[in-house]
CSV table of C-alpha atoms in Angstrom, one decimal:
chain,number,residue,atom,x,y,z
A,1,MET,CA,0.0,0.0,0.0
A,2,PRO,CA,1.5,3.4,-0.9
A,3,LYS,CA,2.8,5.4,2.0
A,4,ARG,CA,0.6,8.4,1.1
A,5,LEU,CA,-2.6,6.3,1.2
A,6,ILE,CA,-1.6,4.8,4.5
A,7,ALA,CA,-1.1,8.3,5.9
A,8,VAL,CA,-4.6,9.4,4.7
A,9,LEU,CA,-6.3,6.4,6.2
A,10,THR,CA,-4.4,6.9,9.5
A,11,ALA,CA,-5.5,10.5,9.7
A,12,LEU,CA,-9.2,9.5,9.1
A,13,LEU,CA,-9.0,7.0,11.9
A,14,LEU,CA,-7.7,9.7,14.3
A,15,LEU,CA,-10.6,12.1,13.5
A,16,PRO,CA,-13.0,12.6,16.5
A,17,VAL,CA,-16.1,10.5,16.3
A,18,LEU,CA,-19.2,12.7,16.2
A,19,ALA,CA,-22.4,11.3,17.8
A,20,PRO,CA,-25.4,11.5,15.5
A,21,THR,CA,-27.8,14.4,16.3
A,22,PRO,CA,-30.9,13.0,18.0
A,23,ALA,CA,-34.2,13.7,16.4
A,24,GLY,CA,-35.8,16.9,17.7
A,25,ALA,CA,-32.5,18.3,19.0
A,26,ALA,CA,-33.0,21.6,17.3
A,27,ALA,CA,-33.0,24.7,19.5
A,28,THR,CA,-36.0,24.9,21.9
A,29,VAL,CA,-38.6,27.4,20.7
A,30,TRP,CA,-40.9,27.4,23.8
A,31,HIS,CA,-40.4,28.0,27.5
A,32,VAL,CA,-43.0,27.0,30.1
A,33,VAL,CA,-42.9,29.5,33.0
A,34,ARG,CA,-42.1,28.1,36.4
A,35,PRO,CA,-42.7,29.7,39.9
A,36,GLY,CA,-40.4,32.6,40.5
A,37,GLU,CA,-39.5,33.2,36.9
A,38,THR,CA,-39.8,36.7,35.4
A,39,LEU,CA,-39.8,37.9,31.8
A,40,SER,CA,-36.2,39.2,32.2
A,41,TYR,CA,-35.1,35.9,33.8
A,42,VAL,CA,-36.5,33.8,31.0
A,43,ALA,CA,-35.0,36.2,28.4
A,44,ALA,CA,-31.5,35.9,29.9
A,45,LEU,CA,-31.8,32.1,30.3
A,46,ARG,CA,-32.7,31.8,26.6
A,47,GLY,CA,-30.3,34.3,25.2
A,48,VAL,CA,-32.8,36.9,24.0
A,49,THR,CA,-33.8,40.3,25.3
A,50,ALA,CA,-36.9,40.9,27.5
A,51,GLY,CA,-38.2,43.3,24.8
A,52,GLU,CA,-38.0,40.6,22.2
A,53,LEU,CA,-39.7,38.1,24.4
A,54,ALA,CA,-42.5,40.5,25.2
A,55,ALA,CA,-43.0,41.4,21.6
A,56,TRP,CA,-42.9,37.9,20.3
A,57,ASN,CA,-45.6,36.8,22.8
A,58,GLY,CA,-47.7,40.0,22.7
A,59,ILE,CA,-47.2,40.6,26.4
A,60,PRO,CA,-46.8,44.2,27.7
A,61,ALA,CA,-43.3,44.6,29.0
A,62,ASN,CA,-44.6,45.7,32.4
A,63,VAL,CA,-47.0,42.8,32.9
A,64,PRO,CA,-45.6,39.9,34.9
A,65,VAL,CA,-45.5,36.5,33.2
A,66,GLN,CA,-47.6,33.8,34.8
A,67,VAL,CA,-46.8,30.3,35.9
A,68,ASP,CA,-47.9,27.7,33.2
A,69,ALA,CA,-47.6,30.3,30.5
A,70,VAL,CA,-45.8,29.1,27.3
A,71,LEU,CA,-43.5,31.7,25.9
A,72,ARG,CA,-42.3,31.4,22.3
A,73,LEU,CA,-38.6,32.1,21.9
A,74,ASN,CA,-38.6,33.4,18.3
A,75,GLN,CA,-40.5,35.8,16.2
A,76,PRO,CA,-43.9,34.5,15.0
A,77,ASP,CA,-44.9,34.7,11.3
A,78,VAL,CA,-48.0,36.6,12.4
A,79,PRO,CA,-48.8,37.9,15.9
A,80,LEU,CA,-51.6,36.3,17.9
A,81,PRO,CA,-54.9,38.1,17.5
A,82,ASP,CA,-56.8,39.5,20.4
A,83,PHE,CA,-59.0,37.2,22.4
A,84,ARG,CA,-62.5,36.8,21.0
A,85,THR,CA,-65.5,35.1,22.4
A,86,ARG,CA,-69.3,34.7,21.9
A,87,ILE,CA,-72.2,32.7,23.4
A,88,GLU,CA,-74.6,30.7,21.3
A,89,LEU,CA,-77.8,28.7,21.9
A,90,VAL,CA,-77.6,25.0,21.3
A,91,THR,CA,-79.9,22.5,19.7
A,92,PRO,CA,-80.8,19.1,21.2
A,93,ALA,CA,-79.0,17.4,18.3
A,94,SER,CA,-75.8,19.5,18.8
A,95,VAL,CA,-75.4,18.3,22.4
A,96,ASN,CA,-76.5,14.7,21.6
A,97,TRP,CA,-79.6,15.1,23.7
A,98,LYS,CA,-81.6,11.9,24.4
A,99,PRO,CA,-84.8,12.4,26.4
A,100,LEU,CA,-84.8,8.8,27.7
A,101,LYS,CA,-81.6,9.5,29.5
A,102,ARG,CA,-83.3,12.2,31.6
A,103,CYS,CA,-80.2,14.3,31.8
A,104,PRO,CA,-80.4,16.9,34.7
A,105,VAL,CA,-80.3,20.0,32.4
A,106,LEU,CA,-82.4,20.7,29.3
A,107,PRO,CA,-80.8,21.9,26.1
A,108,ILE,CA,-82.7,25.2,26.5
A,109,ASN,CA,-80.6,25.9,29.5
A,110,LEU,CA,-77.3,25.1,27.9
A,111,ARG,CA,-75.0,27.5,25.9
A,112,ARG,CA,-72.1,27.0,23.6
A,113,VAL,CA,-69.2,29.3,24.6
A,114,TRP,CA,-66.8,30.1,21.8
A,115,VAL,CA,-63.3,31.2,22.8
A,116,SER,CA,-59.9,31.9,21.3
A,117,TYR,CA,-57.2,29.5,22.4
A,118,ILE,CA,-53.6,28.6,21.6
A,119,ASP,CA,-52.9,25.0,20.6
A,120,PHE,CA,-49.8,23.0,21.4
A,121,THR,CA,-48.1,24.2,18.2
A,122,GLY,CA,-48.6,27.8,19.1
A,123,ALA,CA,-51.4,28.4,16.6
A,124,HIS,CA,-54.5,30.5,17.3
A,125,ARG,CA,-57.7,28.5,17.2
A,126,ASP,CA,-61.4,29.1,17.9
A,127,GLY,CA,-62.9,26.4,20.0
A,128,SER,CA,-66.0,25.9,22.1
A,129,VAL,CA,-67.3,24.3,25.3
A,130,VAL,CA,-70.9,23.7,26.3
A,131,VAL,CA,-72.0,24.8,29.8
A,132,ARG,CA,-75.1,25.7,31.7
A,133,LYS,CA,-76.3,29.2,30.7
A,134,ASP,CA,-75.4,30.8,34.1
A,135,VAL,CA,-71.8,29.4,33.8
A,136,ALA,CA,-71.2,30.8,30.3
A,137,GLU,CA,-69.8,34.2,31.3
A,138,ARG,CA,-67.5,32.7,33.9
A,139,ALA,CA,-66.2,30.4,31.3
A,140,GLN,CA,-65.5,33.3,29.0
A,141,GLN,CA,-63.6,35.1,31.7
A,142,ALA,CA,-61.5,32.0,32.6
A,143,PHE,CA,-60.5,31.2,29.0
A,144,GLY,CA,-59.8,34.8,28.3
A,145,THR,CA,-57.3,34.8,31.2
A,146,LEU,CA,-55.7,31.6,29.9
A,147,TYR,CA,-55.3,33.2,26.5
A,148,ARG,CA,-53.8,36.4,27.8
A,149,TRP,CA,-51.4,34.3,29.9
A,150,ARG,CA,-50.4,32.3,26.7
A,151,PHE,CA,-51.5,29.0,28.3
A,152,ARG,CA,-51.8,26.2,25.7
A,153,ILE,CA,-54.8,23.9,25.2
A,154,MET,CA,-54.4,20.6,23.3
A,155,GLY,CA,-57.7,20.7,21.6
A,156,MET,CA,-61.3,22.0,21.7
A,157,ALA,CA,-64.4,21.3,19.7
A,158,PRO,CA,-64.9,21.2,16.8
A,159,MET,CA,-62.0,18.7,16.6
A,160,SER,CA,-62.7,18.0,13.0
A,161,ILE,CA,-61.4,21.5,12.3
A,162,ASN,CA,-59.0,22.2,15.2
A,163,ASN,CA,-57.2,18.8,15.3
A,164,PRO,CA,-58.6,16.4,12.7
A,165,THR,CA,-55.8,13.8,13.1
A,166,GLU,CA,-56.4,13.4,16.8
A,167,LYS,CA,-58.5,10.2,17.4
A,168,ASN,CA,-58.4,10.2,21.2
A,169,MET,CA,-61.3,12.3,22.4
A,170,ALA,CA,-60.1,11.9,26.0
A,171,THR,CA,-57.6,14.7,25.2
A,172,VAL,CA,-60.2,17.3,24.5
A,173,THR,CA,-61.0,20.3,26.7
A,174,ALA,CA,-64.7,20.1,27.2
A,175,GLY,CA,-67.7,20.9,29.4
A,176,TYR,CA,-71.2,19.4,29.2
A,177,ASN,CA,-71.5,15.6,28.9
A,178,CYS,CA,-74.6,13.8,30.0
A,179,ARG,CA,-72.9,11.0,31.9
A,180,ALA,CA,-72.6,9.6,35.4
A,181,VAL,CA,-69.5,9.7,37.6
A,182,GLY,CA,-67.4,6.7,36.5
A,183,GLY,CA,-68.4,3.5,38.3
A,184,THR,CA,-71.5,5.1,39.9
A,185,SER,CA,-75.1,6.0,39.0
A,186,VAL,CA,-74.6,9.5,40.3
A,187,TRP,CA,-74.8,12.3,37.7
A,188,SER,CA,-71.4,13.9,37.0
A,189,GLU,CA,-71.3,17.7,37.2
A,190,HIS,CA,-70.6,17.6,33.5
A,191,ALA,CA,-74.1,16.3,33.0
A,192,SER,CA,-75.4,19.5,34.7
A,193,GLY,CA,-73.2,21.7,32.5
A,194,THR,CA,-71.3,23.1,35.6
A,195,ALA,CA,-67.9,21.5,35.0
A,196,ILE,CA,-65.1,21.9,32.6
A,197,ASP,CA,-62.1,19.6,32.0
A,198,ILE,CA,-58.8,21.2,30.9
A,199,ASN,CA,-56.2,19.2,28.9
A,200,PRO,CA,-57.2,15.9,30.4
A,201,PHE,CA,-54.2,14.0,29.2
A,202,GLN,CA,-51.7,16.4,30.8
A,203,ASN,CA,-53.9,16.7,34.0
A,204,PRO,CA,-55.1,13.2,34.8
A,205,MET,CA,-57.6,12.0,37.4
A,206,ILE,CA,-56.1,9.7,40.0
A,207,ARG,CA,-58.3,7.4,42.2
A,208,GLY,CA,-56.2,4.9,44.1
A,209,ARG,CA,-54.4,2.9,41.3
A,210,SER,CA,-56.8,4.1,38.7
A,211,ILE,CA,-55.6,6.8,36.2
A,212,ALA,CA,-57.7,8.5,33.5
A,213,PRO,CA,-57.1,9.1,30.7
A,214,ALA,CA,-55.2,5.8,30.0
A,215,GLY,CA,-51.6,6.3,29.2
A,216,SER,CA,-51.2,9.6,31.0
A,217,GLN,CA,-48.8,8.3,33.8
A,218,PHE,CA,-46.0,10.6,32.6
A,219,TYR,CA,-48.0,13.5,34.0
A,220,LEU,CA,-48.4,12.1,37.5
A,221,GLN,CA,-45.2,13.9,38.6
A,222,ARG,CA,-46.8,17.3,39.3
A,223,ASP,CA,-43.7,19.2,40.0
A,224,ARG,CA,-43.0,19.1,36.2
A,225,TYR,CA,-43.9,22.2,34.3
A,226,LEU,CA,-44.8,21.1,30.8
A,227,ILE,CA,-47.0,22.5,28.1
A,228,GLY,CA,-50.7,22.1,29.0
A,229,MET,CA,-50.1,21.1,32.7
A,230,VAL,CA,-52.2,23.0,35.3
A,231,HIS,CA,-50.7,24.0,38.6
A,232,PRO,CA,-52.3,25.7,41.7
A,233,GLU,CA,-50.0,28.8,41.3
A,234,GLY,CA,-50.6,28.9,37.6
A,235,ALA,CA,-53.5,28.1,35.2
A,236,ALA,CA,-55.8,26.8,38.0
A,237,ARG,CA,-56.2,30.4,39.2
A,238,ALA,CA,-57.9,31.5,36.0
A,239,PHE,CA,-60.9,29.3,36.9
A,240,MET,CA,-60.7,29.6,40.7
A,241,TRP,CA,-60.9,33.4,40.3
A,242,ASN,CA,-64.2,32.9,38.6
A,243,ASP,CA,-65.8,30.8,41.4
A,244,PHE,CA,-64.8,27.3,40.0
A,245,HIS,CA,-63.4,24.7,42.4
A,246,TRP,CA,-60.4,22.6,41.3
A,247,GLY,CA,-60.2,18.8,41.6
A,248,GLY,CA,-56.5,19.1,42.1
A,249,ARG,CA,-57.2,20.2,45.6
A,250,TRP,CA,-59.3,17.2,46.6
A,251,THR,CA,-57.9,14.7,49.1
A,252,SER,CA,-59.9,11.5,48.5
A,253,LEU,CA,-58.8,11.6,44.9
A,254,LYS,CA,-57.0,14.0,42.5
A,255,ASP,CA,-58.7,15.3,39.4
A,256,TYR,CA,-56.2,17.8,38.0
A,257,MET,CA,-58.3,18.5,34.8
A,258,HIS,CA,-61.6,19.2,36.6
A,259,PHE,CA,-63.1,22.5,37.5
A,260,SER,CA,-66.7,22.7,38.8
A,261,LEU,CA,-69.0,25.2,40.5
A,262,THR,CA,-70.1,22.7,43.1
A,263,ASN,CA,-66.7,21.3,44.1
A,264,LYS,CA,-67.9,17.8,42.9
């Protein structure tokens, strides 16, 4: 073998071995705010200015960021629009009303509340929840607060538009559902239109060894701060400030997704 070729091969063998870049290893583009963090702190941590961070997220520079908020770390193609909301009447068919089930609230007393929300990709969406008519304005206030805080919601109806590839409806943020409490014959507060579940997969219900939705065990560690998770010092306040009770405060079981007017 020629000496020159031997030298080239030897040099190649001595080059440092580079580990392959793992999938998804690109620079992080989101930051979930934790307790004690400020806009300036997050900006310094992520190598941007506080002014840039405020502008990219549509947050006034003098307004504190909130726990559970998700801040984007780059300039959006288009800014998020202002929060918008409206309340509509429902039809029996639109809420799957079945007279024989004798649900505790009639369709005439239900309302569909449309709200702006930010999905897990950072996109603006218009979604809806159905609640009892006297709950509608409180729901508007709570979702408006979440939107201004830049909290993320995995999906809301109509899922055929907002997330057509998602087949697991247990991930949907929703209100009215004419059903009993699991394993009982007692009406759920959802059947009365007085309860709302937020990001069920990221905020599971835990009763003994039972966890719902199935497969959400990763989110049992509640000291994590991940997109869509609800914490007492964060997103939970948006509902509690509007007279909802939070299942994450219960002692007999934990229902981190669940907000209701009756604390049931």
